[in-house]
Amino acid sequence: MVNNAVEVRDLVVERGGKRVLPGISFAIPEGQVTGLLGPSGCGKTTLMRAIVGVQKLRSGTVEVLGEPAGSRPLRDRVGYVTQEASVYDDLSVTENLRFFARVLGVSDDGVQRSIDAVDLGANAAQVVGNLSGGQRSRVSLAVALLDQPEVLVLDEPTVGLDPVLRRDLWAMFHRLADSGVAVLVSSHVMDEAQRCDRLLLMREGRIIADDTPRRILDAAGVAEIEDAFLALVESGAADGPKEGVA
Amino acid sequence: MTPRITFAVAARVLTQIRRDHRTLAMLLLLPCLLMSLLWWMFDELPGNTFDSIGPALLAMFPFIIMFLVTSVTTLRERSSGTLERLLSMPMGKGDFLGGYALAFGVIAAVQSVLAVTLSVTLLGLEVQGPVWLLTVVAVADAVLGTALGLFVSAFAQTEFQAVQFMPLIVIPQILLCGLFVARDALPPVLEAISNVLPLSYATDAMTHLVTSADTAEVWQDLAVVVGFAVAALSLGAATLRRRTA
C-alpha cells in the first residue's frame, strides 16, 4: 500500500487576476519519483509553490505529510529548489551551505555530504557568482538536501546540465525515493519522462494524465510521451471549463 | 526567535560585506572623509561652527548610510528568492530582521568609533559629555536607519525604487532635525512634525552630549530613537510574508 506524501484537492490559484490553476486534484506517493511535465507557462511552478506553501491559494486544500502545506511542522521536512538558484552569489559554495545548515540546525558533516551529493567538491571554495548556471543550480539543490527532507520538490533541476551529471542526478533522485522520500521533479523536456516512476502531465493549469509512463503510453498506443501528450490534447482530455482563463 | 539562527544571519551578512572590499571601505571611511570635509569648510571662518554642526552630522551619517545599504540589500534578498527560501525553513521573521540589525549594528559601531575618534582628536571637536556615549548614540542611529531601510524595502519592486525612498524618508528628516533652523524656531506645524521624526531626537542627543556634561536628556532622546527603531522593525516583520500571490 503506497502512502501519499502530498494530497491536493480542488486547488484554485489566481495570479494577477488570471486563474492559473482552475481547480485540480491529485496525489503524490511516497518513495517514488514523480515527474511534473508540461510546456512552459502551464502552471508547474505555481503548483510546486502551493505544495511548498509559499503560494497564496484562492480555494482548495494542499496537505503534505498529513499537515496543511507550509505549516510550521513541515518547515524542515520539505525541501524546495526553485528554478532560479536561490543562493548567495557573493558567498562560496561552502559558506552558502554552512549558513543554511546553521539555520536548519544541521551539522558540518551534513554540509560535506550535501556538497558530495551534487558533485561540487572541487568547487567548494569558489564564490557562487563565478560558477556556471548548472553549477549554481546544483548549489541550490545541495541546500535542499541538507536536512534530508521527506518531500523534495525540484523545479526544473536538470536544465542545461551535462548529460553525465543529469544521469547522476536522476540516479540520486531514485536513491532518495528508494529511501522513502517523495520526489517531485518538474520539466518541460518530455524526454525526461522515462526516468520517472510516475507522471503528471500538465497543460493550461490542468492535469491531463496521472499514471506510470508505461500505462500512459499504452493507453495512447504510442511510443513517445510527446506523442501521448498530443494524443491526450487532441482527444479533448485537456479541455475543461475555461472560465477565467484569459 | 532562535539565537542560533539570528547569529547565523548576522555572521552571513558580515561575511558578504567582508567579501565586497569596495563597500567595506566606503562604509568605514566615508563618514571620516565627510567629517574632515566639514571641518575644512569652516576652518578659516571665525567662531566654532564645526562644533555646532559636527554632532548633528555624526548622528546623520550612520543613519543615512545604513538606510541605503539595508534597503538595497534586503530588496536583493527578496528578489533573489533567498528570502522565500529562508521563510520556508524554520526561520522566524525576528531572526531575519534581528540578524540584519545585529550585523549592521556591528558595522555602525566600527564606523562610528572611527568617525568619533577622528572628530574629537585630529578635528578638535569639543565634547562636554562622555565620548563613548557619542558612539552609543551613533549605533542607535544606525540601527534606526537599518530598521527603516528594512521597512521601506517591502514597498520597492526594484533597487532603483528603493534608492528613491531616501529623498522621501530621509531628506525631510534632515531638513527638520534642527540642523538648518533650530526646531523651536520652526513654524508651529513644522515643529510639531519634527517632534514625531526620529532623526530630530538623534540630533538632539548628539547636540546635548557635545554642549553639556549632563546625560539625562541624552538617555531620554536615545530611548525615543530606540523606540522608533523597534517600531520600524516590527512593521518590517509584518511585511515579510511566507505566502505570496
Short mmCIF file of C-alpha atoms in Angstrom, two decimals:
data_model
loop_
_atom_site.label_atom_id
_atom_site.label_comp_id
_atom_site.label_asym_id
_atom_site.label_seq_id
_atom_site.Cartn_x
_atom_site.Cartn_y
_atom_site.Cartn_z
CA MET A 1 0.00 0.00 0.00
CA VAL A 2 1.54 3.28 -1.09
CA ASN A 3 1.06 6.24 1.21
CA ASN A 4 0.52 9.67 -0.25
CA ALA A 5 3.02 12.34 0.75
CA VAL A 6 1.05 15.12 -0.92
CA GLU A 7 -2.69 15.41 -1.44
CA VAL A 8 -4.13 18.27 -3.46
CA ARG A 9 -7.90 18.78 -3.56
CA ASP A 10 -9.82 21.25 -5.79
CA LEU A 11 -6.89 23.66 -5.80
CA VAL A 12 -7.63 27.06 -7.35
CA VAL A 13 -4.86 29.66 -7.65
CA GLU A 14 -5.11 33.11 -9.20
CA ARG A 15 -2.11 35.27 -10.02
CA GLY A 16 -2.52 38.82 -11.25
CA GLY A 17 -6.27 38.34 -11.88
CA LYS A 18 -5.62 35.28 -14.05
CA ARG A 19 -6.79 31.83 -12.97
CA VAL A 20 -3.55 29.83 -13.23
CA LEU A 21 -4.85 26.64 -11.61
CA PRO A 22 -8.61 26.30 -12.21
CA GLY A 23 -9.29 23.56 -9.65
CA ILE A 24 -7.10 20.46 -9.70
CA SER A 25 -6.87 17.35 -7.52
CA PHE A 26 -4.18 14.69 -7.38
CA ALA A 27 -1.83 12.88 -5.00
CA ILE A 28 1.91 12.24 -4.92
CA PRO A 29 3.05 8.94 -3.41
CA GLU A 30 5.94 8.42 -1.02
CA GLY A 31 9.02 6.59 -2.18
CA GLN A 32 8.66 7.43 -5.87
CA VAL A 33 9.99 9.93 -8.36
CA THR A 34 7.01 11.79 -9.78
CA GLY A 35 7.58 13.85 -12.89
CA LEU A 36 5.52 17.00 -13.44
CA LEU A 37 5.70 17.54 -17.17
CA GLY A 38 4.20 20.24 -19.30
CA PRO A 39 5.06 23.18 -21.52
CA SER A 40 6.46 26.41 -20.16
CA GLY A 41 3.75 28.54 -18.55
CA CYS A 42 1.30 25.70 -17.86
CA GLY A 43 1.36 26.30 -14.09
CA LYS A 44 4.05 23.85 -12.92
CA THR A 45 5.88 26.38 -10.77
CA THR A 46 2.65 27.73 -9.24
CA LEU A 47 1.62 24.19 -8.35
CA MET A 48 5.01 23.48 -6.75
CA ARG A 49 4.85 26.74 -4.79
CA ALA A 50 1.43 25.67 -3.49
CA ILE A 51 2.85 22.32 -2.33
CA VAL A 52 5.73 24.03 -0.55
CA GLY A 53 3.30 26.50 0.99
CA VAL A 54 4.61 29.82 -0.32
CA GLN A 55 1.74 30.39 -2.77
CA LYS A 56 -1.47 32.20 -1.79
CA LEU A 57 -4.41 29.93 -2.58
CA ARG A 58 -7.83 31.03 -3.81
CA SER A 59 -9.55 27.85 -2.62
CA GLY A 60 -8.98 24.14 -2.15
CA THR A 61 -6.57 22.32 0.14
CA VAL A 62 -2.99 21.11 -0.10
CA GLU A 63 -1.84 18.58 2.50
CA VAL A 64 1.76 17.46 2.84
CA LEU A 65 2.61 14.54 5.16
CA GLY A 66 -0.83 14.98 6.70
CA GLU A 67 -0.32 18.67 7.58
CA PRO A 68 -1.51 21.78 5.75
CA ALA A 69 1.18 22.83 3.24
CA GLY A 70 3.59 25.43 4.60
CA SER A 71 2.66 24.85 8.25
CA ARG A 72 5.35 25.07 10.89
CA PRO A 73 5.98 21.31 11.43
CA LEU A 74 6.75 20.93 7.71
CA ARG A 75 9.46 23.58 7.50
CA ASP A 76 12.35 21.17 7.96
CA ARG A 77 10.64 18.18 6.32
CA VAL A 78 10.08 19.64 2.84
CA GLY A 79 12.95 20.64 0.54
CA TYR A 80 12.29 23.05 -2.32
CA VAL A 81 14.58 24.04 -5.17
CA THR A 82 13.37 26.97 -7.26
CA GLN A 83 14.16 27.35 -10.94
CA GLU A 84 16.44 30.31 -10.22
CA ALA A 85 19.22 29.26 -7.87
CA SER A 86 18.19 30.76 -4.50
CA VAL A 87 21.66 31.06 -3.00
CA TYR A 88 24.02 33.94 -2.24
CA ASP A 89 26.19 34.80 -5.24
CA ASP A 90 28.77 36.62 -3.14
CA LEU A 91 29.49 33.65 -0.84
CA SER A 92 31.44 30.49 -1.61
CA VAL A 93 29.70 27.12 -2.03
CA THR A 94 30.74 26.01 1.46
CA GLU A 95 29.77 29.34 3.05
CA ASN A 96 26.30 29.12 1.49
CA LEU A 97 25.78 25.60 2.73
CA ARG A 98 27.17 26.33 6.22
CA PHE A 99 24.77 29.24 6.55
CA PHE A 100 21.68 27.27 5.54
CA ALA A 101 22.90 24.34 7.68
CA ARG A 102 23.03 26.59 10.73
CA VAL A 103 19.51 27.86 10.00
CA LEU A 104 18.31 24.27 9.76
CA GLY A 105 20.41 23.05 12.68
CA VAL A 106 22.39 20.60 10.52
CA SER A 107 25.99 19.67 11.40
CA ASP A 108 29.08 20.32 9.25
CA ASP A 109 29.09 16.62 8.24
CA GLY A 110 25.75 17.31 6.58
CA VAL A 111 27.35 20.18 4.64
CA GLN A 112 30.06 17.90 3.27
CA ARG A 113 27.55 15.16 2.45
CA SER A 114 25.40 17.63 0.51
CA ILE A 115 28.36 19.02 -1.44
CA ASP A 116 29.43 15.49 -2.37
CA ALA A 117 25.89 14.53 -3.37
CA VAL A 118 25.83 17.20 -6.09
CA ASP A 119 29.48 16.62 -7.01
CA LEU A 120 30.73 20.12 -6.21
CA GLY A 121 33.68 19.08 -4.03
CA ALA A 122 36.18 20.59 -6.46
CA ASN A 123 34.35 23.95 -6.42
CA ALA A 124 33.63 24.13 -2.69
CA ALA A 125 35.82 27.17 -2.07
CA GLN A 126 34.65 29.10 -5.15
CA VAL A 127 32.30 32.07 -4.93
CA VAL A 128 28.91 31.04 -6.34
CA GLY A 129 28.72 34.10 -8.63
CA ASN A 130 31.72 32.74 -10.57
CA LEU A 131 30.16 29.33 -11.21
CA SER A 132 28.27 28.27 -14.33
CA GLY A 133 24.46 28.22 -14.40
CA GLY A 134 24.35 24.46 -13.94
CA GLN A 135 26.77 24.58 -11.02
CA ARG A 136 24.76 27.32 -9.35
CA SER A 137 21.57 25.28 -9.55
CA ARG A 138 23.45 22.35 -8.03
CA VAL A 139 24.42 24.56 -5.08
CA SER A 140 20.73 25.35 -4.69
CA LEU A 141 19.93 21.62 -4.84
CA ALA A 142 22.61 20.88 -2.23
CA VAL A 143 20.89 23.31 0.15
CA ALA A 144 17.61 21.43 -0.27
CA LEU A 145 19.35 18.12 0.53
CA LEU A 146 20.89 19.44 3.77
CA ASP A 147 18.17 18.42 6.19
CA GLN A 148 17.32 15.14 4.43
CA PRO A 149 13.73 16.14 3.64
CA GLU A 150 10.87 13.65 3.37
CA VAL A 151 9.38 15.54 0.46
CA LEU A 152 11.66 17.05 -2.17
CA VAL A 153 10.19 19.50 -4.69
CA LEU A 154 12.51 20.33 -7.59
CA ASP A 155 11.61 22.91 -10.22
CA GLU A 156 13.45 22.04 -13.45
CA PRO A 157 16.64 20.90 -11.69
CA THR A 158 18.33 19.40 -14.74
CA VAL A 159 18.02 22.25 -17.25
CA GLY A 160 21.26 22.95 -19.04
CA LEU A 161 23.24 20.21 -17.31
CA ASP A 162 25.85 17.92 -18.80
CA PRO A 163 24.25 14.54 -19.75
CA VAL A 164 26.56 12.63 -17.41
CA LEU A 165 25.61 14.83 -14.49
CA ARG A 166 21.96 14.66 -15.46
CA ARG A 167 22.11 10.88 -15.34
CA ASP A 168 23.83 11.01 -11.95
CA LEU A 169 21.22 13.41 -10.55
CA TRP A 170 18.37 11.19 -11.72
CA ALA A 171 20.12 8.23 -10.11
CA MET A 172 20.31 10.26 -6.90
CA PHE A 173 16.58 11.13 -7.09
CA HIS A 174 15.83 7.41 -7.33
CA ARG A 175 18.14 6.59 -4.43
CA LEU A 176 16.30 9.19 -2.35
CA ALA A 177 12.94 7.76 -3.45
CA ASP A 178 14.10 4.24 -2.53
CA SER A 179 14.81 5.51 0.98
CA GLY A 180 11.18 6.67 1.20
CA VAL A 181 11.39 10.29 0.03
CA ALA A 182 8.62 11.63 -2.20
CA VAL A 183 10.46 13.34 -5.06
CA LEU A 184 8.56 15.71 -7.35
CA VAL A 185 10.56 16.89 -10.36
CA SER A 186 9.23 19.30 -12.97
CA SER A 187 10.49 19.52 -16.51
CA HIS A 188 9.38 20.97 -19.80
CA VAL A 189 11.50 18.40 -21.60
CA MET A 190 9.33 15.40 -22.43
CA ASP A 191 12.27 13.01 -22.86
CA GLU A 192 12.87 13.09 -19.09
CA ALA A 193 9.51 11.34 -18.65
CA GLN A 194 11.00 7.86 -18.99
CA ARG A 195 13.18 8.43 -15.95
CA CYS A 196 10.14 8.91 -13.65
CA ASP A 197 8.18 6.27 -11.72
CA ARG A 198 5.04 8.26 -12.20
CA LEU A 199 3.97 11.15 -14.39
CA LEU A 200 1.67 14.12 -14.05
CA LEU A 201 1.14 15.65 -17.48
CA MET A 202 0.02 19.23 -17.26
CA ARG A 203 -1.42 21.69 -19.75
CA GLU A 204 -3.04 25.09 -19.18
CA GLY A 205 -3.34 24.58 -15.43
CA ARG A 206 -4.92 21.11 -15.67
CA ILE A 207 -3.60 17.61 -15.08
CA ILE A 208 -4.33 15.73 -18.31
CA ALA A 209 -2.72 12.44 -17.26
CA ASP A 210 -1.68 10.92 -13.93
CA ASP A 211 -0.18 7.45 -14.23
CA THR A 212 3.03 5.49 -14.82
CA PRO A 213 4.86 6.35 -18.07
CA ARG A 214 4.19 2.81 -19.35
CA ARG A 215 0.44 2.99 -18.84
CA ILE A 216 0.20 6.48 -20.32
CA LEU A 217 2.00 5.24 -23.45
CA ASP A 218 -0.10 2.07 -23.68
CA ALA A 219 -3.37 3.96 -23.24
CA ALA A 220 -2.46 6.28 -26.09
CA GLY A 221 -0.95 3.49 -28.17
CA VAL A 222 2.24 5.45 -28.92
CA ALA A 223 5.95 5.06 -28.17
CA GLU A 224 6.88 8.57 -27.03
CA ILE A 225 5.46 10.68 -24.19
CA GLU A 226 5.42 13.67 -26.52
CA ASP A 227 3.02 11.77 -28.83
CA ALA A 228 0.93 10.67 -25.86
CA PHE A 229 0.70 14.31 -24.79
CA LEU A 230 -0.50 15.30 -28.28
CA ALA A 231 -2.98 12.44 -28.37
CA LEU A 232 -4.38 13.46 -24.98
CA VAL A 233 -4.72 17.10 -26.06
CA GLU A 234 -6.40 16.17 -29.33
CA SER A 235 -8.79 13.70 -27.71
CA GLY A 236 -10.05 16.57 -25.58
CA ALA A 237 -8.79 15.35 -22.21
CA ALA A 238 -7.22 18.75 -21.77
CA ASP A 239 -10.43 20.67 -22.36
CA GLY A 240 -12.16 21.64 -19.19
CA PRO A 241 -14.36 24.54 -18.31
CA LYS A 242 -12.35 27.60 -19.34
CA GLU A 243 -13.91 30.18 -17.07
CA GLY A 244 -11.48 32.85 -16.02
CA VAL A 245 -8.72 31.84 -18.39
CA ALA A 246 -7.53 35.00 -20.11
CA MET B 1 13.40 33.87 17.83
CA THR B 2 16.27 31.37 17.95
CA PRO B 3 19.70 32.83 18.86
CA ARG B 4 21.48 30.21 16.68
CA ILE B 5 19.58 31.40 13.61
CA THR B 6 19.79 35.12 14.41
CA PHE B 7 23.59 34.85 14.78
CA ALA B 8 23.83 32.77 11.61
CA VAL B 9 22.09 35.57 9.66
CA ALA B 10 24.31 38.24 11.22
CA ALA B 11 27.50 36.25 10.52
CA ARG B 12 26.43 35.66 6.92
CA VAL B 13 25.69 39.36 6.29
CA LEU B 14 29.09 40.30 7.74
CA THR B 15 30.85 37.70 5.55
CA GLN B 16 29.10 39.11 2.48
CA ILE B 17 30.22 42.65 3.32
CA ARG B 18 33.77 41.49 4.07
CA ARG B 19 33.86 39.94 0.58
CA ASP B 20 32.87 43.24 -1.01
CA HIS B 21 36.02 45.30 -0.40
CA ARG B 22 34.75 48.45 -2.05
CA THR B 23 31.57 48.55 0.04
CA LEU B 24 33.54 47.81 3.19
CA ALA B 25 35.99 50.63 2.50
CA MET B 26 33.18 53.08 1.78
CA LEU B 27 31.24 52.08 4.90
CA LEU B 28 34.23 52.64 7.13
CA LEU B 29 35.96 55.61 5.52
CA LEU B 30 33.18 57.74 4.05
CA PRO B 31 31.95 59.22 7.36
CA CYS B 32 35.57 60.13 8.25
CA LEU B 33 36.11 61.82 4.89
CA LEU B 34 32.86 63.77 5.17
CA MET B 35 33.63 64.92 8.72
CA SER B 36 37.05 66.09 7.54
CA LEU B 37 35.46 67.94 4.63
CA LEU B 38 33.06 69.68 7.02
CA TRP B 39 35.88 70.65 9.38
CA TRP B 40 37.90 72.06 6.48
CA MET B 41 34.94 74.13 5.20
CA PHE B 42 34.75 76.08 8.47
CA ASP B 43 38.47 76.05 9.22
CA GLU B 44 39.18 79.66 8.19
CA LEU B 45 35.88 81.17 9.40
CA PRO B 46 35.59 82.90 12.77
CA GLY B 47 33.60 81.19 15.53
CA ASN B 48 33.21 77.45 16.10
CA THR B 49 30.53 76.42 13.58
CA PHE B 50 32.10 72.96 13.24
CA ASP B 51 31.38 72.31 16.93
CA SER B 52 27.70 73.14 16.43
CA ILE B 53 27.11 71.26 13.16
CA GLY B 54 29.52 68.36 13.65
CA PRO B 55 27.42 66.49 16.23
CA ALA B 56 24.32 66.56 14.00
CA LEU B 57 26.32 65.05 11.16
CA LEU B 58 27.74 62.34 13.41
CA ALA B 59 24.10 61.36 14.01
CA MET B 60 23.13 61.62 10.37
CA PHE B 61 25.86 59.66 8.55
CA PRO B 62 25.24 56.27 10.14
CA PHE B 63 21.50 56.79 9.74
CA ILE B 64 21.64 57.65 6.01
CA ILE B 65 24.28 55.08 5.05
CA MET B 66 22.60 52.21 6.88
CA PHE B 67 19.21 53.18 5.45
CA LEU B 68 20.57 52.93 1.91
CA VAL B 69 22.65 49.80 2.42
CA THR B 70 19.84 47.93 4.16
CA SER B 71 17.04 48.84 1.78
CA VAL B 72 19.09 47.66 -1.21
CA THR B 73 20.44 44.50 0.49
CA THR B 74 17.06 43.30 1.68
CA LEU B 75 15.47 44.07 -1.64
CA ARG B 76 18.15 41.90 -3.24
CA GLU B 77 17.31 39.18 -0.76
CA ARG B 78 13.61 39.45 -1.63
CA SER B 79 14.17 39.37 -5.40
CA SER B 80 16.82 36.61 -5.50
CA GLY B 81 14.46 34.11 -3.87
CA THR B 82 16.71 33.60 -0.85
CA LEU B 83 14.21 35.30 1.46
CA GLU B 84 11.45 33.00 0.26
CA ARG B 85 13.72 30.02 0.78
CA LEU B 86 14.62 31.14 4.31
CA LEU B 87 10.97 31.70 5.21
CA SER B 88 10.12 28.17 4.02
CA MET B 89 12.72 26.95 6.55
CA PRO B 90 12.32 27.06 10.34
CA MET B 91 13.36 30.71 10.41
CA GLY B 92 11.42 33.28 12.43
CA LYS B 93 10.88 36.74 10.96
CA GLY B 94 12.52 38.12 14.08
CA ASP B 95 15.63 36.03 13.35
CA PHE B 96 15.91 37.52 9.90
CA LEU B 97 15.40 41.15 10.96
CA GLY B 98 17.35 40.74 14.18
CA GLY B 99 20.28 39.21 12.29
CA TYR B 100 20.39 42.14 9.89
CA ALA B 101 20.06 44.69 12.69
CA LEU B 102 22.86 42.96 14.60
CA ALA B 103 25.25 42.80 11.63
CA PHE B 104 24.68 46.41 10.60
CA GLY B 105 24.82 47.48 14.26
CA VAL B 106 28.33 45.99 14.45
CA ILE B 107 29.38 47.80 11.28
CA ALA B 108 27.84 51.04 12.56
CA ALA B 109 29.77 50.66 15.81
CA VAL B 110 33.09 50.37 13.97
CA GLN B 111 32.12 53.18 11.61
CA SER B 112 31.16 55.46 14.50
CA VAL B 113 34.23 54.68 16.58
CA LEU B 114 36.36 55.76 13.61
CA ALA B 115 34.36 58.94 12.88
CA VAL B 116 34.06 59.95 16.53
CA THR B 117 37.75 59.29 17.23
CA LEU B 118 38.79 61.35 14.24
CA SER B 119 36.42 64.18 15.21
CA VAL B 120 37.48 64.52 18.84
CA THR B 121 41.21 64.12 18.17
CA LEU B 122 42.51 65.48 14.85
CA LEU B 123 39.49 67.69 14.09
CA GLY B 124 39.28 69.05 17.65
CA LEU B 125 35.55 68.60 18.27
CA GLU B 126 34.87 69.73 21.85
CA VAL B 127 32.67 67.21 23.69
CA GLN B 128 31.41 68.02 27.23
CA GLY B 129 29.67 64.69 27.84
CA PRO B 130 31.27 61.21 27.78
CA VAL B 131 32.76 60.41 24.37
CA TRP B 132 31.75 56.71 24.50
CA LEU B 133 28.11 57.76 24.70
CA LEU B 134 28.56 59.55 21.37
CA THR B 135 29.32 56.14 19.84
CA VAL B 136 26.32 54.54 21.55
CA VAL B 137 24.02 57.20 20.07
CA ALA B 138 25.61 56.71 16.64
CA VAL B 139 24.98 52.94 16.81
CA ALA B 140 21.35 53.56 17.80
CA ASP B 141 21.03 55.91 14.79
CA ALA B 142 22.48 53.24 12.51
CA VAL B 143 20.06 50.63 13.82
CA LEU B 144 17.24 53.12 13.22
CA GLY B 145 18.43 53.54 9.61
CA THR B 146 18.60 49.75 9.23
CA ALA B 147 15.09 49.34 10.63
CA LEU B 148 13.58 51.98 8.34
CA GLY B 149 15.50 50.57 5.36
CA LEU B 150 14.11 47.09 6.04
CA PHE B 151 10.62 48.51 6.26
CA VAL B 152 10.68 50.52 3.02
CA SER B 153 12.30 47.69 1.05
CA ALA B 154 8.90 45.99 1.25
CA PHE B 155 7.40 48.77 -0.86
CA ALA B 156 10.01 48.75 -3.62
CA GLN B 157 9.99 46.36 -6.54
CA THR B 158 13.42 47.35 -7.87
CA GLU B 159 16.67 48.64 -6.40
CA PHE B 160 16.04 51.81 -8.39
CA GLN B 161 12.83 52.41 -6.47
CA ALA B 162 14.46 51.51 -3.17
CA VAL B 163 17.05 54.24 -3.60
CA GLN B 164 14.29 56.78 -4.35
CA PHE B 165 12.90 56.23 -0.88
CA MET B 166 15.84 58.14 0.51
CA PRO B 167 14.61 61.57 -0.64
CA LEU B 168 11.14 60.64 0.62
CA ILE B 169 12.00 59.25 4.05
CA VAL B 170 15.39 60.71 4.90
CA ILE B 171 15.68 64.24 3.46
CA PRO B 172 12.60 65.70 5.23
CA GLN B 173 14.06 64.41 8.48
CA ILE B 174 17.39 66.11 7.73
CA LEU B 175 15.65 69.41 6.92
CA LEU B 176 13.54 69.36 10.08
CA CYS B 177 16.01 67.92 12.60
CA GLY B 178 17.27 71.31 13.77
CA LEU B 179 20.43 71.47 11.68
CA PHE B 180 19.28 74.34 9.43
CA VAL B 181 16.72 76.07 11.66
CA ALA B 182 16.51 75.43 15.42
CA ARG B 183 13.45 73.23 15.94
CA ASP B 184 11.75 75.68 18.34
CA ALA B 185 12.13 78.44 15.75
CA LEU B 186 10.25 76.46 13.05
CA PRO B 187 6.63 77.34 12.18
CA PRO B 188 4.40 75.53 14.74
CA VAL B 189 3.15 72.93 12.24
CA LEU B 190 6.67 72.01 11.15
CA GLU B 191 7.86 71.96 14.74
CA ALA B 192 5.04 69.51 15.55
CA ILE B 193 6.12 67.35 12.60
CA SER B 194 9.76 67.47 13.66
CA ASN B 195 8.64 66.25 17.10
CA VAL B 196 7.46 62.96 15.62
CA LEU B 197 10.51 62.34 13.40
CA PRO B 198 13.19 60.08 14.91
CA LEU B 199 16.19 61.89 13.43
CA SER B 200 15.25 65.01 15.48
CA TYR B 201 15.87 63.04 18.67
CA ALA B 202 19.08 61.54 17.31
CA THR B 203 20.39 65.03 16.54
CA ASP B 204 19.23 66.39 19.91
CA ALA B 205 21.05 63.58 21.69
CA MET B 206 24.32 64.37 19.89
CA THR B 207 23.97 68.11 20.49
CA HIS B 208 23.29 67.63 24.22
CA LEU B 209 26.35 65.41 24.52
CA VAL B 210 28.59 67.99 22.94
CA THR B 211 27.26 71.02 24.82
CA SER B 212 26.57 69.62 28.29
CA ALA B 213 28.03 67.10 30.71
CA ASP B 214 24.54 66.20 31.97
CA THR B 215 23.47 62.97 30.26
CA ALA B 216 19.87 62.64 31.49
CA GLU B 217 18.39 64.21 28.35
CA VAL B 218 20.69 62.16 26.14
CA TRP B 219 19.28 58.92 27.57
CA GLN B 220 15.73 60.19 27.01
CA ASP B 221 16.45 61.03 23.37
CA LEU B 222 18.24 57.72 22.95
CA ALA B 223 15.18 55.89 24.30
CA VAL B 224 13.00 57.62 21.70
CA VAL B 225 15.38 56.65 18.87
CA VAL B 226 15.47 53.02 20.03
CA GLY B 227 11.65 53.06 20.35
CA PHE B 228 11.33 54.19 16.72
CA ALA B 229 13.82 51.50 15.62
CA VAL B 230 11.87 48.75 17.40
CA ALA B 231 8.58 50.03 15.92
CA ALA B 232 10.09 50.07 12.40
CA LEU B 233 11.49 46.55 12.87
CA SER B 234 8.05 45.30 13.95
CA LEU B 235 6.43 46.94 10.94
CA GLY B 236 9.19 45.40 8.82
CA ALA B 237 8.39 41.96 10.26
CA ALA B 238 4.77 42.45 9.24
CA THR B 239 5.86 42.98 5.62
CA LEU B 240 7.71 39.63 5.46
CA ARG B 241 5.16 37.19 4.13
CA ARG B 242 5.64 33.46 3.93
CA ARG B 243 2.93 33.21 1.30
CA THR B 244 2.83 35.50 -1.70
CA ALA B 245 0.48 35.80 -4.67
#
